[in-house]
C-alpha atoms as a printed R data frame, in Angstrom:
    type eleno elety resid chain resno       x       y       z
1   ATOM     1    CA   MET     A     1  81.635 266.265 224.439
2   ATOM     2    CA   ASN     A     2  80.548 262.645 224.321
3   ATOM     3    CA   SER     A     3  77.243 262.977 222.549
4   ATOM     4    CA   PHE     A     4  76.777 262.991 218.837
5   ATOM     5    CA   ASP     A     5  75.268 266.082 217.215
6   ATOM     6    CA   ILE     A     6  74.533 266.106 213.479
7   ATOM     7    CA   LYS     A     7  74.932 269.855 213.208
8   ATOM     8    CA   ARG     A     8  78.394 269.790 214.804
9   ATOM     9    CA   PHE     A     9  79.307 266.851 212.624
10  ATOM    10    CA   GLY     A    10  78.314 268.838 209.503
11  ATOM    11    CA   GLN     A    11  80.308 271.803 210.520
12  ATOM    12    CA   THR     A    12  83.407 269.589 211.287
13  ATOM    13    CA   LEU     A    13  83.012 267.887 207.921
14  ATOM    14    CA   ARG     A    14  82.801 271.369 206.246
15  ATOM    15    CA   TRP     A    15  85.995 272.359 208.018
16  ATOM    16    CA   VAL     A    16  87.802 269.258 206.708
17  ATOM    17    CA   VAL     A    17  86.657 269.875 203.210
18  ATOM    18    CA   SER     A    18  87.534 273.564 203.218
19  ATOM    19    CA   VAL     A    19  91.002 272.927 204.563
20  ATOM    20    CA   ASN     A    20  91.755 270.232 201.928
21  ATOM    21    CA   PHE     A    21  89.767 271.876 199.076
22  ATOM    22    CA   ARG     A    22  92.788 273.218 197.228
23  ATOM    23    CA   LYS     A    23  94.748 269.986 197.342
24  ATOM    24    CA   MET     A    24  91.627 268.112 196.297
25  ATOM    25    CA   LEU     A    25  91.010 270.395 193.421
26  ATOM    26    CA   LEU     A    26  94.582 269.923 192.181
27  ATOM    27    CA   TRP     A    27  94.252 266.127 192.435
28  ATOM    28    CA   PHE     A    28  90.850 266.294 190.732
29  ATOM    29    CA   THR     A    29  92.292 268.226 187.708
30  ATOM    30    CA   GLY     A    30  95.306 266.042 187.413
31  ATOM    31    CA   SER     A    31  93.227 262.933 187.576
32  ATOM    32    CA   ILE     A    32  91.068 264.125 184.659
33  ATOM    33    CA   LEU     A    33  94.191 264.585 182.525
34  ATOM    34    CA   ALA     A    34  95.657 261.271 183.732
35  ATOM    35    CA   VAL     A    35  92.551 259.285 182.786
36  ATOM    36    CA   PHE     A    36  92.334 261.054 179.381
37  ATOM    37    CA   LEU     A    37  95.979 260.401 178.502
38  ATOM    38    CA   GLY     A    38  95.747 256.826 179.813
39  ATOM    39    CA   GLU     A    39  92.832 256.061 177.531
40  ATOM    40    CA   ILE     A    40  94.617 257.663 174.508
41  ATOM    41    CA   LEU     A    41  97.605 255.494 175.346
42  ATOM    42    CA   PHE     A    42  95.471 252.475 174.741
43  ATOM    43    CA   LYS     A    43  95.033 253.601 171.108
44  ATOM    44    CA   MET     A    44  98.773 254.118 170.656
45  ATOM    45    CA   MET     A    45  99.803 250.716 172.206
46  ATOM    46    CA   LYS     A    46  97.039 248.617 170.661
47  ATOM    47    CA   PRO     A    47  95.096 249.895 167.715
48  ATOM    48    CA   TYR     A    48  91.592 248.268 167.988
49  ATOM    49    CA   GLY     A    49  89.542 246.912 165.115
50  ATOM    50    CA   THR     A    50  86.073 247.243 166.818
51  ATOM    51    CA   PRO     A    51  84.672 249.804 169.262
52  ATOM    52    CA   PHE     A    52  83.492 247.092 171.634
53  ATOM    53    CA   ASP     A    53  86.996 245.775 172.165
54  ATOM    54    CA   MET     A    54  88.297 249.201 172.950
55  ATOM    55    CA   ILE     A    55  85.416 250.233 175.313
56  ATOM    56    CA   ASN     A    56  85.773 246.879 177.074
57  ATOM    57    CA   ASP     A    57  89.525 247.410 177.694
58  ATOM    58    CA   VAL     A    58  89.001 251.002 178.711
59  ATOM    59    CA   SER     A    59  86.393 249.997 181.257
60  ATOM    60    CA   LEU     A    60  88.812 247.431 182.751
61  ATOM    61    CA   PHE     A    61  91.461 250.160 182.909
62  ATOM    62    CA   LEU     A    62  89.122 252.626 184.657
63  ATOM    63    CA   ARG     A    63  87.862 249.939 187.095
64  ATOM    64    CA   MET     A    64  91.492 249.359 188.100
65  ATOM    65    CA   VAL     A    65  92.101 253.047 188.476
66  ATOM    66    CA   LEU     A    66  88.965 253.527 190.526
67  ATOM    67    CA   ILE     A    67  89.797 250.669 192.937
68  ATOM    68    CA   LEU     A    68  93.398 251.768 193.380
69  ATOM    69    CA   VAL     A    69  92.561 255.380 193.917
70  ATOM    70    CA   SER     A    70  89.745 254.407 196.395
71  ATOM    71    CA   LEU     A    71  92.026 252.347 198.493
72  ATOM    72    CA   ILE     A    72  94.646 255.076 198.541
73  ATOM    73    CA   MET     A    73  91.959 257.635 199.629
74  ATOM    74    CA   ILE     A    74  90.627 255.303 202.411
75  ATOM    75    CA   SER     A    75  94.183 254.711 203.720
76  ATOM    76    CA   SER     A    76  94.708 258.465 203.838
77  ATOM    77    CA   ILE     A    77  92.031 259.064 206.319
78  ATOM    78    CA   VAL     A    78  94.196 261.185 208.693
79  ATOM    79    CA   SER     A    79  96.826 262.375 206.206
80  ATOM    80    CA   SER     A    80  95.133 265.775 206.100
81  ATOM    81    CA   ILE     A    81  95.944 266.259 209.848
82  ATOM    82    CA   ASN     A    82  99.369 264.774 209.978
83  ATOM    83    CA   ASP     A    83 100.820 268.288 209.948
84  ATOM    84    CA   LYS     A    84 101.224 269.573 213.549
85  ATOM    85    CA   ARG     A    85  99.493 272.933 212.798
86  ATOM    86    CA   LYS     A    86  96.428 271.270 211.088
87  ATOM    87    CA   ARG     A    87  96.199 268.570 213.783
88  ATOM    88    CA   GLU     A    88  96.212 271.178 216.567
89  ATOM    89    CA   ALA     A    89  93.393 273.188 214.799
90  ATOM    90    CA   PHE     A    90  91.456 269.989 214.114
91  ATOM    91    CA   LEU     A    91  91.645 268.629 217.670
92  ATOM    92    CA   MET     A    92  90.557 271.959 219.132
93  ATOM    93    CA   LEU     A    93  87.379 272.034 217.099
94  ATOM    94    CA   PRO     A    94  84.247 272.178 219.302
95  ATOM    95    CA   SER     A    95  83.043 268.631 218.435
96  ATOM    96    CA   SER     A    96  83.249 265.184 219.938
97  ATOM    97    CA   ASN     A    97  85.839 262.652 219.060
98  ATOM    98    CA   LEU     A    98  83.181 260.565 217.218
99  ATOM    99    CA   GLU     A    99  82.119 263.584 215.116
100 ATOM   100    CA   LYS     A   100  85.742 264.350 214.216
101 ATOM   101    CA   TYR     A   101  86.491 260.707 213.323
102 ATOM   102    CA   LEU     A   102  83.326 260.295 211.210
103 ATOM   103    CA   SER     A   103  84.059 263.661 209.385
104 ATOM   104    CA   LEU     A   104  87.434 262.253 208.303
105 ATOM   105    CA   LEU     A   105  85.937 258.919 207.441
106 ATOM   106    CA   VAL     A   106  83.212 260.544 205.285
107 ATOM   107    CA   TYR     A   107  85.672 262.787 203.626
108 ATOM   108    CA   SER     A   108  88.136 260.074 202.643
109 ATOM   109    CA   THR     A   109  85.613 257.346 201.881
110 ATOM   110    CA   ILE     A   110  82.687 259.277 200.238
111 ATOM   111    CA   ILE     A   111  83.778 262.711 199.132
112 ATOM   112    CA   CYS     A   112  87.192 261.858 197.840
113 ATOM   113    CA   ILE     A   113  86.074 258.704 196.029
114 ATOM   114    CA   ALA     A   114  83.113 260.562 194.526
115 ATOM   115    CA   CYS     A   115  85.494 263.185 193.237
116 ATOM   116    CA   ALA     A   116  87.719 260.353 191.850
117 ATOM   117    CA   PHE     A   117  84.783 258.833 190.078
118 ATOM   118    CA   LEU     A   118  83.793 262.231 188.647
119 ATOM   119    CA   ALA     A   119  87.346 262.735 187.439
120 ATOM   120    CA   ILE     A   120  87.092 259.388 185.602
121 ATOM   121    CA   VAL     A   121  83.827 260.349 184.025
122 ATOM   122    CA   LEU     A   122  85.198 263.751 182.798
123 ATOM   123    CA   GLY     A   123  88.438 262.095 181.661
124 ATOM   124    CA   ASP     A   124  86.445 259.548 179.682
125 ATOM   125    CA   ALA     A   125  84.281 262.336 178.300
126 ATOM   126    CA   LEU     A   126  87.423 264.105 176.986
127 ATOM   127    CA   ARG     A   127  88.375 260.866 175.215
128 ATOM   128    CA   MET     A   128  84.847 260.695 173.672
129 ATOM   129    CA   LEU     A   129  85.023 264.285 172.512
130 ATOM   130    CA   SER     A   130  88.463 263.898 171.003
131 ATOM   131    CA   TYR     A   131  87.517 260.705 169.106
132 ATOM   132    CA   TRP     A   132  84.351 262.366 167.807
133 ATOM   133    CA   ALA     A   133  86.185 265.573 166.749
134 ATOM   134    CA   VAL     A   134  88.896 263.769 164.815
135 ATOM   135    CA   GLY     A   135  86.599 261.083 163.389
136 ATOM   136    CA   TYR     A   136  88.632 258.161 164.841
137 ATOM   137    CA   GLN     A   137  88.064 254.957 162.908
138 ATOM   138    CA   GLY     A   138  90.263 252.434 164.464
139 ATOM   139    CA   ARG     A   139  92.417 249.826 162.737
140 ATOM   140    CA   PRO     A   140  91.233 248.635 159.320
141 ATOM   141    CA   CYS     A   141  90.086 245.005 158.941
142 ATOM   142    CA   ALA     A   142  91.766 242.477 156.683
143 ATOM   143    CA   ASP     A   143  89.617 243.579 153.734
144 ATOM   144    CA   GLY     A   144  90.483 247.266 154.319
145 ATOM   145    CA   THR     A   145  87.095 248.242 155.712
146 ATOM   146    CA   TYR     A   146  86.543 250.044 159.012
147 ATOM   147    CA   TYR     A   147  84.093 249.441 161.817
148 ATOM   148    CA   TYR     A   148  82.300 252.638 162.687
149 ATOM   149    CA   SER     A   149  79.977 250.813 165.155
150 ATOM   150    CA   VAL     A   150  79.418 247.333 166.385
151 ATOM   151    CA   ILE     A   151  76.569 245.559 168.257
152 ATOM   152    CA   SER     A   152  77.714 243.515 171.237
153 ATOM   153    CA   GLU     A   153  76.631 239.940 171.245
154 ATOM   154    CA   TYR     A   154  76.703 240.032 175.079
155 ATOM   155    CA   THR     A   155  74.590 243.154 175.773
156 ATOM   156    CA   GLY     A   156  72.930 243.832 172.416
157 ATOM   157    CA   GLU     A   157  74.002 247.427 172.612
158 ATOM   158    CA   THR     A   158  75.582 249.386 169.797
159 ATOM   159    CA   TYR     A   159  79.070 250.788 170.508
160 ATOM   160    CA   TYR     A   160  80.816 253.549 168.581
161 ATOM   161    CA   TRP     A   161  84.353 254.742 168.855
162 ATOM   162    CA   TRP     A   162  83.134 257.719 170.867
163 ATOM   163    CA   SER     A   163  80.937 255.741 173.193
164 ATOM   164    CA   SER     A   164  81.330 256.067 176.936
165 ATOM   165    CA   ALA     A   165  83.022 253.300 178.973
166 ATOM   166    CA   ILE     A   166  81.319 254.420 182.165
167 ATOM   167    CA   PRO     A   167  78.088 252.357 181.797
168 ATOM   168    CA   MET     A   168  80.144 249.159 181.368
169 ATOM   169    CA   LEU     A   169  82.302 250.224 184.284
170 ATOM   170    CA   ILE     A   170  79.322 250.639 186.488
171 ATOM   171    CA   ASP     A   171  77.809 247.309 185.400
172 ATOM   172    CA   ASP     A   172  81.039 245.481 186.138
173 ATOM   173    CA   MET     A   173  81.386 247.111 189.567
174 ATOM   174    CA   ILE     A   174  77.847 246.439 190.862
175 ATOM   175    CA   THR     A   175  76.606 243.341 189.096
176 ATOM   176    CA   PHE     A   176  76.658 240.042 190.949
177 ATOM   177    CA   THR     A   177  77.024 236.893 188.973
178 ATOM   178    CA   ASP     A   178  73.489 235.488 188.955
179 ATOM   179    CA   ASN     A   179  71.685 233.668 186.081
180 ATOM   180    CA   GLY     A   180  68.551 233.096 188.129
181 ATOM   181    CA   LYS     A   181  69.269 229.385 188.418
182 ATOM   182    CA   MET     A   182  71.387 229.286 191.568
183 ATOM   183    CA   PRO     A   183  70.016 227.846 194.835
184 ATOM   184    CA   VAL     A   184  69.055 230.403 197.503
185 ATOM   185    CA   ASP     A   185  71.627 229.330 200.072
186 ATOM   186    CA   PHE     A   186  74.487 229.588 197.505
187 ATOM   187    CA   MET     A   187  73.442 233.114 196.465
188 ATOM   188    CA   ILE     A   188  72.973 234.256 200.035
189 ATOM   189    CA   VAL     A   189  76.357 232.995 201.199
190 ATOM   190    CA   GLU     A   190  78.138 234.235 198.107
191 ATOM   191    CA   LYS     A   191  76.714 237.688 198.243
192 ATOM   192    CA   SER     A   192  77.267 237.835 201.984
193 ATOM   193    CA   PHE     A   193  80.842 236.916 201.420
194 ATOM   194    CA   VAL     A   194  81.384 239.643 198.813
195 ATOM   195    CA   VAL     A   195  79.781 242.320 200.984
196 ATOM   196    CA   GLY     A   196  81.679 241.107 204.050
197 ATOM   197    CA   CYS     A   197  84.912 241.152 202.044
198 ATOM   198    CA   PHE     A   198  84.214 244.761 200.895
199 ATOM   199    CA   PHE     A   199  83.651 246.001 204.499
200 ATOM   200    CA   TRP     A   200  86.687 244.171 205.742
201 ATOM   201    CA   THR     A   201  88.836 245.628 203.042
202 ATOM   202    CA   HIS     A   202  87.506 249.122 203.877
203 ATOM   203    CA   SER     A   203  88.049 248.648 207.603
204 ATOM   204    CA   ILE     A   204  91.546 247.274 207.311
205 ATOM   205    CA   TYR     A   205  92.653 250.213 205.103
206 ATOM   206    CA   THR     A   206  90.916 252.589 207.485
207 ATOM   207    CA   LEU     A   207  92.781 251.049 210.421
208 ATOM   208    CA   GLY     A   208  96.079 251.107 208.533
209 ATOM   209    CA   GLY     A   209  95.557 254.752 207.520
210 ATOM   210    CA   THR     A   210  94.730 255.691 211.152
211 ATOM   211    CA   MET     A   211  97.618 253.910 212.759
212 ATOM   212    CA   LEU     A   212 100.433 254.609 210.337
213 ATOM   213    CA   ARG     A   213 101.769 258.151 209.631
214 ATOM   214    CA   LYS     A   214 103.775 257.096 206.474
215 ATOM   215    CA   TYR     A   215 103.285 254.587 203.744
216 ATOM   216    CA   SER     A   216  99.926 253.422 205.105
217 ATOM   217    CA   PHE     A   217  98.614 252.312 201.718
218 ATOM   218    CA   VAL     A   218 101.801 250.329 200.884
219 ATOM   219    CA   ALA     A   219 102.052 248.683 204.306
220 ATOM   220    CA   THR     A   220  98.344 247.868 204.470
221 ATOM   221    CA   SER     A   221  98.419 246.427 200.911
222 ATOM   222    CA   VAL     A   222 101.407 244.186 201.803
223 ATOM   223    CA   PHE     A   223  99.318 242.917 204.830
224 ATOM   224    CA   VAL     A   224  96.334 242.266 202.623
225 ATOM   225    CA   ILE     A   225  98.414 240.469 200.038
226 ATOM   226    CA   LEU     A   226  99.891 238.276 202.765
227 ATOM   227    CA   CYS     A   227  96.364 237.481 204.022
228 ATOM   228    CA   ILE     A   228  95.307 236.488 200.485
229 ATOM   229    CA   ILE     A   229  98.330 234.206 200.160
230 ATOM   230    CA   LEU     A   230  97.658 232.487 203.497
231 ATOM   231    CA   LEU     A   231  94.029 232.134 202.539
232 ATOM   232    CA   ALA     A   232  94.987 230.518 199.210
233 ATOM   233    CA   LYS     A   233  97.290 228.100 201.069
234 ATOM   234    CA   LEU     A   234  94.533 227.323 203.617
235 ATOM   235    CA   ILE     A   235  92.122 226.452 200.769
236 ATOM   236    CA   VAL     A   236  94.704 224.218 199.125
237 ATOM   237    CA   LEU     A   237  95.555 222.456 202.390
238 ATOM   238    CA   SER     A   238  91.820 221.906 203.112
239 ATOM   239    CA   GLY     A   239  91.450 220.326 199.722
240 ATOM   240    CA   GLY     A   240  88.412 222.370 198.894
241 ATOM   241    CA   THR     A   241  87.272 225.417 197.055
242 ATOM   242    CA   MET     A   242  85.482 228.628 197.910
243 ATOM   243    CA   PHE     A   243  82.404 228.387 195.690
244 ATOM   244    CA   SER     A   244  82.123 225.729 192.984
245 ATOM   245    CA   THR     A   245  79.322 224.755 190.494
246 ATOM   246    CA   GLN     A   246  78.977 222.150 187.885
247 ATOM   247    CA   TRP     A   247  76.615 222.579 184.955
248 ATOM   248    CA   ASP     A   248  75.307 220.169 182.313
249 ATOM   249    CA   HIS     A   249  73.690 221.815 179.236
250 ATOM   250    CA   GLY     A   250  72.623 224.843 181.239
251 ATOM   251    CA   LYS     A   251  71.248 222.778 184.190
252 ATOM   252    CA   LEU     A   252  72.922 222.919 187.572
253 ATOM   253    CA   VAL     A   253  74.069 219.463 188.495
254 ATOM   254    CA   ARG     A   254  76.109 220.122 191.644
255 ATOM   255    CA   TYR     A   255  77.272 223.007 193.783
256 ATOM   256    CA   ASP     A   256  79.466 223.376 196.751
257 ATOM   257    CA   ILE     A   257  80.150 225.989 199.413
258 ATOM   258    CA   GLY     A   258  83.581 225.415 200.975
259 ATOM   259    CA   ILE     A   259  84.060 225.512 204.741
260 ATOM   260    CA   VAL     A   260  86.477 228.365 204.255
261 ATOM   261    CA   SER     A   261  83.662 230.369 202.617
262 ATOM   262    CA   TRP     A   262  81.387 229.800 205.633
263 ATOM   263    CA   ILE     A   263  84.125 230.765 208.074
264 ATOM   264    CA   LEU     A   264  84.990 233.947 206.254
265 ATOM   265    CA   THR     A   265  81.391 234.888 205.668
266 ATOM   266    CA   ILE     A   266  80.962 234.900 209.479
267 ATOM   267    CA   ALA     A   267  84.387 236.246 210.286
268 ATOM   268    CA   PHE     A   268  84.430 239.292 207.937
269 ATOM   269    CA   PRO     A   269  81.651 241.267 209.797
270 ATOM   270    CA   ILE     A   270  83.281 240.592 213.180
271 ATOM   271    CA   LEU     A   271  86.783 241.504 211.906
272 ATOM   272    CA   SER     A   272  85.410 244.653 210.302
273 ATOM   273    CA   VAL     A   273  83.767 245.798 213.550
274 ATOM   274    CA   LEU     A   274  87.007 245.133 215.397
275 ATOM   275    CA   ASN     A   275  88.995 247.093 212.866
276 ATOM   276    CA   TYR     A   276  86.658 250.065 213.015
277 ATOM   277    CA   TRP     A   277  86.772 249.984 216.839
278 ATOM   278    CA   ALA     A   278  90.527 249.866 216.887
279 ATOM   279    CA   SER     A   279  90.786 252.673 214.321
280 ATOM   280    CA   TYR     A   280  88.483 254.897 216.459
281 ATOM   281    CA   HIS     A   281  90.412 253.928 219.688
282 ATOM   282    CA   ILE     A   282  93.689 254.960 218.027
283 ATOM   283    CA   PHE     A   283  92.144 258.207 216.843
284 ATOM   284    CA   LYS     A   284  90.897 259.061 220.325
285 ATOM   285    CA   GLY     A   285  94.509 258.851 221.545
286 ATOM   286    CA   PHE     A   286  95.896 261.328 218.892
287 ATOM   287    CA   GLU     A   287  98.424 263.793 220.280
288 ATOM   288    CA   LEU     A   288 100.096 266.771 218.701
289 ATOM   289    CA   ILE     A   289 103.515 265.098 218.558
290 ATOM   290    CA   THR     A   290 103.585 261.421 217.822
291 ATOM   291    CA   ASN     A   291 106.023 258.722 216.700
292 ATOM   292    CA   LYS     A   292 107.652 259.126 213.360
293 ATOM   293    CA   TRP     A   293 105.888 256.087 211.918
294 ATOM   294    CA   PHE     A   294 102.787 255.665 214.027
295 ATOM   295    CA   ASN     A   295  99.906 257.841 215.211
296 ATOM   296    CA   TYR     A   296  99.565 255.885 218.367
297 ATOM   297    CA   ASP     A   297 101.706 255.408 221.440
298 ATOM   298    CA   PHE     A   298 101.726 251.694 222.115
299 ATOM   299    CA   HIS     A   299 103.416 252.205 225.428
300 ATOM   300    CA   LYS     A   300 100.422 253.988 227.017
């Protein structure tokens, strides 16, 4: 089968979800408790004086957890079929290689990350419920009074001790820095760079997860860190910056888009396509028995 059929793809995806449902449910339940206990730990380690400070720190914690879990899920794209029995059953499914590959990609990237986000929401909801139930008041101020609520000078919203950190988390994750005064070329290049970096990161963790049988997240993360270090050295040697602006009393005086930014903005989409192509090429060569560390026989 070389053609792509949406019905066969849906059936293959349903098979992947059903086979991994029990493990996913255990991880989902454990993640809810982990998020809840992690947020409670903030209160024990650092008693807060105002609700906004606590909600802000909690949102930063949840953002870090979501990014970390997402990268782990992406790099685990074929972990569900590393077992010989499951791999044999998966490879024998009546669907094309592309349908099988996309089903694993959708499962690890969309379904698993969506479950992780839902676990974060429910874990945060447990913290909200517990704070509301016990009437948590935070740390008293110097004059002995307590802040039951506070209005943020940044957003103008009122925050309580039992307020959710999810809206702030979402704002931090999806909002681009833009005050409406930036030049069009600067905004286009900056946003293209961010989007390209996102797809490159996803593609490199997908490639690492497809190629490696063990420690795919660790090995890929080490490679990404080395790339970041090399990039930082390249920027220093070139004597430039990525994106720089200079303001004077709220007015933009000067801005600069570094040569490295232009190169990466163009290179990220190309590298992403190559990574996805290599990942799919490795997947097509899957066999029942493979190397201890790799899913691909490089001596073919």
